[in-house]
CSV table of C-alpha atoms and ligand atoms in Angstrom, one decimal:
chain,number,residue,atom,x,y,z
A,1,MET,CA,107.6,113.6,69.9
A,2,SER,CA,109.6,110.6,70.7
A,3,ARG,CA,110.1,107.5,68.5
A,4,ARG,CA,109.6,104.2,70.2
A,5,PRO,CA,108.9,101.7,67.5
A,6,TYR,CA,107.2,98.5,68.7
A,7,VAL,CA,108.8,95.3,67.4
A,8,ARG,CA,106.6,92.2,67.1
A,9,GLU,CA,108.8,89.1,67.3
A,10,VAL,CA,108.0,86.2,64.9
A,11,PRO,CA,107.6,83.0,66.9
A,12,ARG,CA,110.4,80.8,65.8
A,13,THR,CA,108.8,77.4,66.1
A,14,THR,CA,105.2,78.1,65.4
A,15,TRP,CA,105.2,80.8,62.7
A,16,PHE,CA,104.0,78.5,60.0
A,17,PHE,CA,100.6,77.9,61.7
A,18,LYS,CA,99.8,81.5,60.9
A,19,HIS,CA,98.9,81.1,57.3
A,20,PRO,CA,97.8,78.1,55.1
A,21,ARG,CA,100.4,79.1,52.5
A,22,TYR,CA,103.1,78.6,55.1
A,23,MET,CA,101.7,75.2,55.9
A,24,ARG,CA,101.8,74.2,52.3
A,25,TYR,CA,105.4,75.4,52.2
A,26,MET,CA,106.4,73.3,55.2
A,27,ALA,CA,104.6,70.3,53.7
A,28,ARG,CA,106.8,70.7,50.7
A,29,GLU,CA,109.9,71.0,52.9
A,30,VAL,CA,109.3,67.9,54.9
A,31,THR,CA,109.1,65.8,51.8
A,32,CYS,CA,112.9,65.7,52.1
A,33,ILE,CA,112.6,63.5,55.2
A,34,PHE,CA,110.7,60.9,53.2
A,35,ILE,CA,112.7,61.1,50.1
A,36,GLY,CA,115.9,61.1,52.2
A,37,ILE,CA,114.9,58.0,54.1
A,38,TYR,CA,113.9,56.4,50.8
A,39,THR,CA,117.3,57.2,49.3
A,40,VAL,CA,118.9,55.4,52.3
A,41,ILE,CA,116.7,52.4,51.6
A,42,LEU,CA,117.9,52.3,48.0
A,43,LEU,CA,121.5,52.6,49.3
A,44,VAL,CA,121.0,49.7,51.6
A,45,GLY,CA,119.5,47.7,48.7
A,46,LEU,CA,122.6,48.5,46.6
A,47,ALA,CA,124.8,47.3,49.5
A,48,ARG,CA,122.9,44.0,49.7
A,49,LEU,CA,123.0,43.6,46.0
A,50,SER,CA,126.8,43.9,46.1
A,51,GLU,CA,127.0,41.3,48.8
A,52,GLY,CA,125.3,38.5,47.0
A,53,PRO,CA,122.0,36.8,46.2
A,54,ALA,CA,121.2,35.7,49.7
A,55,GLN,CA,121.8,39.1,51.2
A,56,TYR,CA,119.7,40.7,48.5
A,57,GLU,CA,116.9,38.2,49.1
A,58,GLY,CA,117.0,39.3,52.8
A,59,PHE,CA,116.6,42.9,51.6
A,60,LEU,CA,113.5,42.0,49.6
A,61,GLU,CA,112.2,40.1,52.6
A,62,ALA,CA,112.6,43.3,54.7
A,63,LEU,CA,110.8,45.3,52.1
A,64,ARG,CA,107.8,43.1,52.5
A,65,GLN,CA,107.3,44.0,56.2
A,66,PRO,CA,104.0,45.8,56.9
A,67,GLY,CA,106.0,48.8,58.2
A,68,SER,CA,107.8,49.1,54.9
A,69,VAL,CA,104.6,49.0,52.9
A,70,LEU,CA,103.2,51.7,55.1
A,71,PHE,CA,106.3,53.8,54.7
A,72,HIS,CA,106.2,53.4,50.9
A,73,LEU,CA,102.6,54.6,50.7
A,74,LEU,CA,103.4,57.7,52.9
A,75,ALA,CA,106.6,58.4,51.0
A,76,LEU,CA,104.9,58.1,47.7
A,77,ALA,CA,102.3,60.7,48.7
A,78,PHE,CA,105.0,63.1,49.8
A,79,SER,CA,107.1,62.4,46.8
A,80,LEU,CA,104.3,63.2,44.5
A,81,TYR,CA,103.6,66.4,46.4
A,82,ASN,CA,107.3,67.3,45.9
A,83,THR,CA,106.9,66.6,42.1
A,84,PHE,CA,103.9,68.8,41.8
A,85,THR,CA,105.3,71.7,43.7
A,86,TRP,CA,108.6,71.4,41.8
A,87,PHE,CA,107.0,71.4,38.3
A,88,ASN,CA,104.5,74.1,39.2
A,89,VAL,CA,107.2,76.6,40.1
A,90,ALA,CA,109.7,75.5,37.4
A,91,PRO,CA,108.8,78.4,35.1
A,92,LYS,CA,109.8,80.8,37.7
A,93,ALA,CA,113.4,79.5,37.9
A,94,LEU,CA,113.7,78.8,34.1
A,95,PRO,CA,111.4,81.2,32.2
A,96,VAL,CA,111.5,80.6,28.4
A,97,GLN,CA,111.5,83.8,26.3
A,98,VAL,CA,111.1,83.4,22.6
A,99,GLY,CA,111.3,86.6,20.6
A,100,ASP,CA,109.2,89.3,22.3
A,101,GLU,CA,107.2,87.0,24.5
A,102,HIS,CA,107.6,84.7,27.4
A,103,TRP,CA,106.0,81.3,27.1
A,104,PRO,CA,103.1,81.1,29.5
A,105,ASP,CA,103.9,79.4,32.8
A,106,SER,CA,101.4,76.7,32.0
A,107,VAL,CA,103.3,75.7,28.9
A,108,VAL,CA,106.6,75.3,30.8
A,109,SER,CA,105.0,73.4,33.7
A,110,GLY,CA,102.9,71.3,31.3
A,111,GLY,CA,106.0,70.3,29.4
A,112,HIS,CA,107.5,69.1,32.7
A,113,TYR,CA,104.4,67.0,33.4
A,114,VAL,CA,104.4,65.5,29.9
A,115,VAL,CA,108.1,64.5,30.1
A,116,TRP,CA,107.5,63.1,33.6
A,117,VAL,CA,104.6,60.9,32.6
A,118,GLY,CA,106.6,59.6,29.6
A,119,LEU,CA,109.7,58.9,31.6
A,120,SER,CA,107.7,57.2,34.4
A,121,LEU,CA,106.0,54.9,31.9
A,122,PHE,CA,109.4,54.2,30.3
A,123,ILE,CA,111.0,53.3,33.6
A,124,ARG,CA,108.0,51.0,34.5
A,125,PHE,CA,108.3,49.3,31.1
A,126,TRP,CA,112.1,48.9,31.5
A,127,ALA,CA,111.5,47.3,34.9
A,128,GLY,CA,109.2,44.8,33.4
A,129,VAL,CA,105.9,46.2,34.8
A,130,LEU,CA,103.2,46.8,32.2
B,1,MET,CA,130.0,91.2,52.5
B,2,ALA,CA,131.7,88.4,50.6
B,3,LYS,CA,129.9,86.4,48.0
B,4,SER,CA,128.5,83.2,49.4
B,5,ASN,CA,129.8,79.6,48.6
B,6,LYS,CA,126.2,78.3,48.8
B,7,PRO,CA,126.1,77.7,45.0
B,8,ILE,CA,128.2,74.6,45.4
B,9,ILE,CA,125.5,73.0,47.4
B,10,TRP,CA,122.6,74.7,45.7
B,11,GLY,CA,123.8,73.4,42.4
B,12,THR,CA,123.3,69.8,43.6
B,13,PHE,CA,120.0,70.9,45.3
B,14,ALA,CA,118.6,72.2,42.0
B,15,ALA,CA,119.8,69.3,40.0
B,16,GLY,CA,118.8,66.8,42.7
B,17,GLY,CA,115.4,68.4,43.2
B,18,THR,CA,114.7,68.1,39.5
B,19,LEU,CA,115.8,64.5,39.4
B,20,THR,CA,113.8,63.4,42.5
B,21,ALA,CA,110.8,65.2,41.1
B,22,PHE,CA,111.1,63.2,37.8
B,23,VAL,CA,112.1,59.7,39.0
B,24,THR,CA,111.5,59.2,42.7
B,25,PRO,CA,107.8,58.6,42.5
B,26,VAL,CA,108.1,55.8,39.9
B,27,LEU,CA,111.0,54.2,41.8
B,28,MET,CA,108.8,54.2,44.8
B,29,VAL,CA,106.0,52.5,42.8
B,30,LEU,CA,108.5,49.8,41.7
B,31,THR,CA,109.7,49.1,45.3
B,32,LEU,CA,106.2,49.3,46.5
B,33,LEU,CA,105.3,46.5,44.1
B,34,ALA,CA,108.2,44.6,45.4
B,35,ALA,CA,107.0,45.3,48.9
B,36,THR,CA,103.6,43.9,48.2
B,37,GLY,CA,104.9,40.7,46.6
B,38,HIS,CA,104.7,41.7,43.0
B,39,LEU,CA,108.5,41.9,42.3
B,40,PRO,CA,109.1,43.7,39.1
B,41,GLU,CA,111.3,41.5,36.8
B,42,MET,CA,114.1,44.0,36.7
B,43,LEU,CA,114.4,44.0,40.5
B,44,GLY,CA,115.2,40.3,40.7
B,45,TYR,CA,118.8,39.6,41.7
B,46,ASP,CA,120.2,38.4,38.4
B,47,LYS,CA,118.8,41.1,36.2
B,48,LEU,CA,119.5,44.0,38.6
B,49,HIS,CA,123.0,42.7,39.3
B,50,ALA,CA,123.7,42.5,35.5
B,51,PHE,CA,122.4,46.1,35.1
B,52,ALA,CA,124.3,47.5,38.0
B,53,ALA,CA,127.5,45.8,37.0
B,54,GLY,CA,127.7,47.6,33.7
B,55,TRP,CA,129.2,51.0,33.4
B,56,PHE,CA,126.0,52.6,32.3
B,57,GLY,CA,124.0,51.1,35.2
B,58,LYS,CA,126.7,52.2,37.6
B,59,LEU,CA,126.5,55.7,36.3
B,60,VAL,CA,122.7,55.9,36.5
B,61,ILE,CA,122.7,54.5,40.1
B,62,PHE,CA,125.5,56.9,41.2
B,63,VAL,CA,123.8,60.0,39.7
B,64,ILE,CA,120.5,59.1,41.3
B,65,LEU,CA,121.8,58.3,44.7
B,66,PHE,CA,124.4,61.2,44.8
B,67,LEU,CA,121.9,63.9,43.7
B,68,SER,CA,119.1,62.6,45.9
B,69,LEU,CA,121.4,62.5,48.9
B,70,TRP,CA,122.7,66.0,48.5
B,71,SER,CA,119.5,67.7,47.5
B,72,GLN,CA,117.5,66.2,50.4
B,73,ALA,CA,120.4,66.9,52.8
B,74,HIS,CA,120.3,70.6,51.8
B,75,ARG,CA,116.5,70.8,52.1
B,76,LEU,CA,116.7,69.1,55.5
B,77,ARG,CA,119.1,71.8,56.6
B,78,CYS,CA,116.7,74.6,55.6
B,79,THR,CA,113.8,72.7,57.2
B,80,PHE,CA,115.6,72.5,60.5
B,81,TYR,CA,116.0,76.3,60.4
B,82,ASP,CA,112.4,76.7,59.5
B,83,PHE,CA,111.3,74.6,62.5
B,84,GLY,CA,113.3,77.0,64.8
B,85,ALA,CA,116.6,75.1,65.2
B,86,ARG,CA,119.1,77.9,64.9
B,87,ALA,CA,122.4,75.9,65.2
B,88,ASP,CA,122.7,76.2,61.4
B,89,THR,CA,126.4,75.5,61.2
B,90,LEU,CA,126.1,72.3,63.3
B,91,VAL,CA,123.1,71.1,61.3
B,92,ALA,CA,124.8,71.9,58.0
B,93,ILE,CA,128.0,70.0,58.9
B,94,THR,CA,125.9,67.0,60.1
B,95,VAL,CA,123.6,66.7,57.1
B,96,TYR,CA,126.3,67.3,54.5
B,97,ALA,CA,128.6,64.8,56.3
B,98,LEU,CA,125.8,62.2,56.1
B,99,ALA,CA,125.4,63.0,52.4
B,100,GLY,CA,129.2,62.7,51.9
B,101,VAL,CA,129.3,59.3,53.7
B,102,GLY,CA,126.4,58.1,51.6
B,103,SER,CA,128.1,59.2,48.4
B,104,ILE,CA,131.3,57.4,49.3
B,105,ALA,CA,129.4,54.3,50.3
B,106,THR,CA,127.6,54.3,47.0
B,107,LEU,CA,131.0,54.4,45.2
B,108,VAL,CA,132.3,51.6,47.3
B,109,TYR,CA,129.3,49.3,46.8
B,110,LEU,CA,129.3,50.1,43.0
B,111,ALA,CA,133.0,49.2,42.9
B,112,ARG,CA,132.3,45.8,44.5
B,113,LEU,CA,129.7,44.8,42.0
C,1,MET,CA,75.3,93.0,49.1
C,2,THR,CA,76.7,93.0,45.5
C,3,GLU,CA,73.2,93.7,44.2
C,4,ASN,CA,73.1,97.0,45.9
C,5,ARG,CA,76.2,98.4,44.4
C,6,MET,CA,75.9,102.0,45.7
C,7,GLY,CA,74.2,100.9,48.9
C,8,THR,CA,75.6,101.5,52.3
C,9,ARG,CA,76.7,99.1,54.9
C,10,GLN,CA,77.9,99.3,58.5
C,11,VAL,CA,81.4,97.9,58.5
C,12,GLU,CA,83.0,96.7,61.7
C,13,LEU,CA,86.7,97.6,61.6
C,14,GLU,CA,89.1,96.2,64.2
C,15,VAL,CA,92.2,98.4,64.0
C,16,LEU,CA,95.5,97.8,65.8
C,17,ARG,CA,96.4,100.9,67.7
C,18,TYR,CA,99.7,101.9,69.1
C,19,ASN,CA,100.7,105.2,70.5
C,20,PRO,CA,104.5,105.2,71.3
C,21,GLU,CA,104.0,108.0,73.9
C,22,THR,CA,101.4,106.3,76.0
C,23,ASP,CA,101.1,102.6,75.1
C,24,GLN,CA,103.2,99.7,76.3
C,25,GLU,CA,102.0,97.5,73.5
C,26,PRO,CA,99.5,97.7,70.6
C,27,LYS,CA,95.9,96.7,71.1
C,28,PHE,CA,92.9,96.4,68.9
C,29,GLN,CA,90.1,99.0,68.8
C,30,ARG,CA,86.7,98.4,67.3
C,31,PHE,CA,84.9,100.9,65.1
C,32,THR,CA,81.6,100.8,63.3
C,33,VAL,CA,82.0,102.7,60.1
C,34,PRO,CA,79.1,103.6,57.7
C,35,CYS,CA,80.5,102.7,54.3
C,36,VAL,CA,79.4,102.6,50.7
C,37,ASN,CA,79.7,99.1,49.2
C,38,GLU,CA,82.0,100.3,46.4
C,39,TRP,CA,84.5,101.7,48.9
C,40,CYS,CA,87.9,100.2,49.5
C,41,VAL,CA,89.4,99.7,53.0
C,42,LEU,CA,91.3,103.0,52.6
C,43,ASP,CA,88.0,104.9,52.1
C,44,ALA,CA,86.7,103.4,55.3
C,45,LEU,CA,89.8,104.4,57.2
C,46,ASN,CA,89.5,108.0,55.7
C,47,TYR,CA,85.9,108.2,56.9
C,48,LEU,CA,87.0,106.9,60.3
C,49,LYS,CA,89.7,109.5,60.6
C,50,ASP,CA,87.5,112.4,59.4
C,51,ASN,CA,84.5,111.5,61.4
C,52,LEU,CA,85.1,109.2,64.3
C,53,ASP,CA,88.7,109.4,65.5
C,54,SER,CA,91.1,111.9,64.1
C,55,THR,CA,94.1,110.5,66.0
C,56,LEU,CA,94.3,107.4,63.8
C,57,SER,CA,97.6,107.3,61.9
C,58,TYR,CA,98.2,105.5,58.6
C,59,ARG,CA,100.0,106.3,55.3
C,60,TRP,CA,98.5,106.8,51.9
C,61,SER,CA,98.8,109.1,49.0
C,62,CYS,CA,97.6,108.1,45.6
C,63,HIS,CA,94.4,106.1,46.3
C,64,MET,CA,95.2,104.3,43.0
C,65,GLN,CA,97.7,101.5,43.7
C,66,VAL,CA,100.7,103.5,42.5
C,67,CYS,CA,102.4,105.1,45.4
C,68,GLY,CA,102.8,101.9,47.4
C,69,SER,CA,102.4,103.7,50.8
C,70,CYS,CA,99.1,102.2,52.0
C,71,GLY,CA,100.3,98.6,52.6
C,72,MET,CA,98.8,97.0,55.7
C,73,MET,CA,97.6,93.6,57.0
C,74,ILE,CA,93.9,93.1,56.2
C,75,ASN,CA,92.5,90.0,57.8
C,76,GLY,CA,96.1,88.7,58.1
C,77,GLU,CA,97.0,89.2,54.5
C,78,PRO,CA,99.3,92.0,53.2
C,79,LYS,CA,97.2,94.3,51.0
C,80,LEU,CA,97.1,97.8,49.6
C,81,ALA,CA,94.3,99.4,51.5
C,82,CYS,CA,93.3,101.2,48.3
C,83,LYS,CA,93.1,97.9,46.4
C,84,ALA,CA,91.2,95.9,49.0
C,85,MET,CA,87.5,96.4,48.2
C,86,LEU,CA,85.0,96.2,51.0
C,87,ARG,CA,82.6,94.2,48.9
C,88,ASP,CA,85.2,91.3,49.1
C,89,TYR,CA,84.9,91.2,52.9
C,90,ALA,CA,82.2,90.0,55.2
C,91,GLY,CA,82.0,90.4,58.9
C,92,VAL,CA,84.6,92.2,61.0
C,93,ILE,CA,87.6,93.4,59.1
C,94,ARG,CA,90.9,93.3,61.0
C,95,VAL,CA,93.4,95.9,60.0
C,96,GLU,CA,97.0,95.8,61.3
C,97,PRO,CA,100.3,97.4,60.2
C,98,LEU,CA,102.5,95.3,57.9
C,99,SER,CA,103.9,92.2,59.6
C,100,HIS,CA,107.7,91.9,60.1
C,101,PHE,CA,108.2,95.7,60.4
C,102,PRO,CA,108.3,97.6,63.6
C,103,ILE,CA,105.3,99.7,64.3
C,104,GLU,CA,105.9,103.5,64.3
C,105,ARG,CA,102.3,104.4,65.3
C,106,ASP,CA,99.0,102.7,64.7
C,107,LEU,CA,99.1,101.5,61.1
C,108,VAL,CA,102.3,103.2,60.2
C,109,SER,CA,105.3,100.8,60.0
C,110,VAL,CA,109.0,101.7,60.1
C,111,ALA,CA,110.4,101.4,56.6
C,112,ASP,CA,114.0,102.3,57.3
C,113,ASP,CA,115.3,98.8,57.0
C,114,PHE,CA,113.8,98.4,53.5
C,115,MET,CA,115.0,101.8,52.3
C,116,ALA,CA,118.6,101.0,53.4
C,117,LYS,CA,118.5,97.7,51.6
C,118,LEU,CA,117.1,99.2,48.5
C,119,LYS,CA,120.0,101.6,48.4
C,120,ARG,CA,122.5,98.8,48.8
C,121,VAL,CA,121.5,96.9,45.7
C,122,LYS,CA,121.9,100.0,43.4
C,123,PRO,CA,118.5,99.9,41.8
C,124,TYR,CA,119.3,102.3,39.0
C,125,LEU,CA,120.9,102.1,35.6
C,126,ILE,CA,124.7,101.8,35.7
C,127,PRO,CA,125.4,102.3,32.0
C,128,GLY,CA,127.5,99.5,30.4
C,129,GLU,CA,128.6,101.7,27.6
C,130,LYS,CA,129.2,105.4,28.3
C,131,ARG,CA,127.5,107.6,25.8
C,132,THR,CA,127.4,111.3,25.5
C,133,LEU,CA,124.3,113.3,24.7
C,134,ALA,CA,125.6,113.7,21.1
C,135,ASP,CA,125.7,109.9,20.7
C,136,GLY,CA,121.9,109.8,21.1
C,137,GLU,CA,119.7,107.6,23.2
C,138,TYR,CA,120.2,104.1,24.4
C,139,LYS,CA,118.0,101.9,22.2
C,140,GLN,CA,116.3,98.8,23.3
C,141,THR,CA,114.2,96.2,21.4
C,142,PRO,CA,110.9,94.9,22.6
C,143,ALA,CA,112.5,91.6,23.3
C,144,GLN,CA,115.2,93.2,25.5
C,145,LEU,CA,112.4,95.1,27.3
C,146,GLU,CA,110.5,91.9,27.9
C,147,ARG,CA,113.4,90.4,29.7
C,148,TYR,CA,112.9,92.7,32.7
C,149,LYS,CA,109.6,94.4,32.3
C,150,LYS,CA,107.6,92.7,35.0
C,151,TYR,CA,110.4,93.4,37.5
C,152,ALA,CA,110.2,97.1,36.7
C,153,MET,CA,106.6,97.3,38.0
C,154,CYS,CA,107.5,97.3,41.7
C,155,ILE,CA,106.0,100.2,43.7
C,156,ASN,CA,108.1,99.5,46.8
C,157,CYS,CA,105.0,98.8,48.9
C,158,MET,CA,106.8,96.1,51.0
C,159,LEU,CA,103.8,93.7,51.0
C,160,CYS,CA,106.3,91.0,49.9
C,161,TYR,CA,108.4,91.6,53.0
C,162,ALA,CA,105.3,91.3,55.2
C,163,ALA,CA,104.5,88.0,53.5
C,164,CYS,CA,108.0,86.5,53.5
C,165,PRO,CA,108.6,84.3,56.6
C,166,GLU,CA,112.3,84.2,56.0
C,167,TYR,CA,112.5,87.9,56.3
C,168,GLY,CA,110.4,87.7,59.5
C,169,LEU,CA,112.8,85.1,60.9
C,170,THR,CA,116.0,86.6,59.6
C,171,PRO,CA,115.6,90.4,59.3
C,172,LYS,CA,119.0,90.9,57.8
C,173,PHE,CA,117.8,89.2,54.6
C,174,ILE,CA,117.9,91.7,51.8
C,175,GLY,CA,114.5,90.4,50.8
C,176,PRO,CA,112.2,90.0,47.7
C,177,ALA,CA,111.6,93.5,46.3
C,178,ALA,CA,115.2,94.8,46.6
C,179,ILE,CA,116.7,91.7,45.0
C,180,SER,CA,114.0,91.7,42.3
C,181,LEU,CA,115.0,95.3,41.5
C,182,ALA,CA,118.6,94.4,41.4
C,183,HIS,CA,117.6,91.6,39.0
C,184,ARG,CA,115.6,94.1,37.0
C,185,TYR,CA,118.7,96.2,36.2
C,186,ASN,CA,120.9,93.2,35.8
C,187,GLN,CA,118.5,92.0,33.0
C,188,ASP,CA,118.5,95.4,31.3
C,189,SER,CA,120.5,95.4,28.0
C,190,ARG,CA,121.7,99.0,28.7
C,191,ASP,CA,123.1,98.1,32.1
C,192,GLY,CA,126.7,97.1,33.1
C,193,GLY,CA,126.4,97.1,36.9
C,194,ARG,CA,125.8,93.4,37.6
C,195,ASP,CA,129.2,92.7,39.2
C,196,GLU,CA,128.6,95.5,41.7
C,197,ARG,CA,125.1,94.3,42.6
C,198,GLN,CA,126.3,90.7,42.9
C,199,GLU,CA,128.6,91.8,45.7
C,200,GLU,CA,125.4,92.6,47.7
C,201,ILE,CA,122.9,90.0,46.5
C,202,ALA,CA,125.0,86.9,45.9
C,203,THR,CA,125.7,86.8,49.6
C,204,SER,CA,124.3,84.8,52.5
C,205,GLU,CA,122.2,87.9,53.5
C,206,GLY,CA,121.1,88.2,49.9
C,207,VAL,CA,119.5,85.6,47.7
C,208,TRP,CA,120.8,82.6,49.7
C,209,GLU,CA,118.6,83.4,52.6
C,210,CYS,CA,115.6,82.7,50.3
C,211,THR,CA,114.1,79.2,50.5
C,212,PHE,CA,111.5,79.8,47.7
C,213,VAL,CA,108.4,80.0,49.9
C,214,GLY,CA,106.8,81.9,47.1
C,215,ALA,CA,104.6,84.0,49.4
C,216,CYS,CA,106.0,87.3,47.9
C,217,SER,CA,104.7,86.5,44.5
C,218,ASP,CA,101.3,85.5,46.0
C,219,VAL,CA,100.8,88.9,47.6
C,220,CYS,CA,102.4,91.3,45.2
C,221,PRO,CA,99.8,93.8,43.9
C,222,LYS,CA,101.8,94.5,40.8
C,223,HIS,CA,102.4,90.9,39.7
C,224,VAL,CA,106.2,91.5,39.9
C,225,ASP,CA,106.7,87.9,40.9
C,226,PRO,CA,109.7,88.5,43.1
C,227,ALA,CA,110.1,84.7,43.7
C,228,SER,CA,110.9,84.2,40.1
C,229,ALA,CA,113.5,87.0,40.1
C,230,LEU,CA,115.2,85.4,43.2
C,231,GLN,CA,115.3,81.9,41.6
C,232,GLN,CA,116.9,83.4,38.5
C,233,VAL,CA,119.4,85.2,40.6
C,234,LYS,CA,120.3,81.9,42.3
C,235,VAL,CA,120.7,80.1,39.0
C,236,ALA,CA,122.9,82.9,37.6
C,237,SER,CA,125.0,83.1,40.8
C,238,THR,CA,125.5,79.4,40.8
C,239,VAL,CA,126.7,79.5,37.2
C,240,ASP,CA,129.0,82.4,38.2
C,241,TRP,CA,130.4,80.3,41.1
C,242,TYR,CA,131.2,77.3,39.0
C,243,LEU,CA,132.8,79.5,36.4
C,244,GLU,CA,134.9,81.4,38.9
C,245,HIS,CA,136.1,78.3,40.7
C,246,PHE,CA,136.5,75.7,38.0
C,247,MET,CA,137.0,77.6,34.9
C,248,SER,CA,138.8,80.7,35.9
C,249,TRP,CA,140.4,80.8,32.5
C,250,VAL,CA,137.0,81.3,30.8
C,251,LYS,CA,136.5,85.0,30.3
C,252,LYS,CA,133.2,86.1,31.7
D,301,SF4,S1,107.7,93.4,44.6
D,301,SF4,FE1,105.5,93.7,44.7
D,301,SF4,S2,105.0,93.4,46.8
D,301,SF4,FE2,107.2,93.7,46.8
D,301,SF4,S3,107.5,95.9,47.1
D,301,SF4,FE3,107.4,95.6,44.9
D,301,SF4,S4,105.3,95.9,44.3
D,301,SF4,FE4,105.3,95.6,46.5
D,302,FES,S1,97.4,104.9,48.4
D,302,FES,FE1,98.9,104.8,46.9
D,302,FES,S2,99.1,102.6,46.7
D,302,FES,FE2,97.4,102.8,48.0
């Protein structure tokens, strides 16, 4: 009897269509495009801020373009998705064991959510938005 | 097989991923308000300049931009690979170079404030 | 269907067949198998082999989710055939050998790659402190056991490899189960072999090939949660790296 194992190649560019969980994973990964672009926007804002009031005003003007509003909405959706996926798996990377037991995952994740809501409210308040 | 030097980047990815998870959404809400004409008080030139000119403000801004840049650059590198682009070294050099340039630019702008 | 617990049902099985001596490539073959509702997919395959087509090849042994040999793709999902209950499936059930592994014959996949990787990570106790028989047993508290217990549940069924896209794309990746087992021993209070294992798993073929898809943990029949083991290995390896490079004077 001869061995002739048959190898099934994984299609490099389309593999993630094969299963919904792969699609969810890729959705998480592409959040980096939106958060990355947003970081560059913040960087540009910082540059304009360092150049003077007129330049900074120009930056705020650019922010008000319809395209910018649209980008913000999209980016916010992806960014929230990033937050949820990050918190939901946080207990895997940082399990908390006290005595003979591990804390349930829901407690570790839940703690993240609580801190997140508190911090977000605090930053809004700091920025003068009530 | 030698141990990998990935940890140096992964450290910033883990820290930056955590940071962006916690603060990026609310920052987006603030700039979205600015974009729709409801400029939050703190984002006005005078107040923001005063904040960013202080050492604490500089530190906060640097940490946020630095970690966001490096963590998203690293994830972008993995994403390229997942989409089938196998020139990993080239991708890595490009995205990390961009993150490096962004980090230096941040420092320069902060110094000018 | 569920009302009639011991009732029978004709199950349509679509089985991927491959005979290395005659076939150029695998192809599906349809069978109609008279089944009892409370059967698992493995029972259906056994009926098929005993009564309909004795040439069908597949692996199994325990029929109780312990031996780890009956892993296969059932409707596209890596499953133990002895754990997949027919009552949970409607319509045609598609059965294929585990993804990402070469097919030896029919539903039998080639496990050589996994076996070699398992060996590399030294998944056994390397005592930290040598003791003679006269010194007595190695003692461990419940808290010390809890540190690694879930990672000790692995039955080497390879479902996690079939689920992991990074393994599919980059077969040299040591993969979820082997790294989880390395972590299991690293976490064991009696063990002193971590440095040796790190040489294998803290490498680019090791844990750094993982992008935390998390599919391994979704499919593991023993709730090993390999994804958590790999993240913890990353965190620990990162701490190692910073210590080695920036604080070489700190004794590990
Ligand atoms: S970790 Fe789970 S899925 Fe992977 S080989 Fe072990 S028991 Fe099977
Ligand atoms: S036959 Fe042993 S695990 Fe299924």
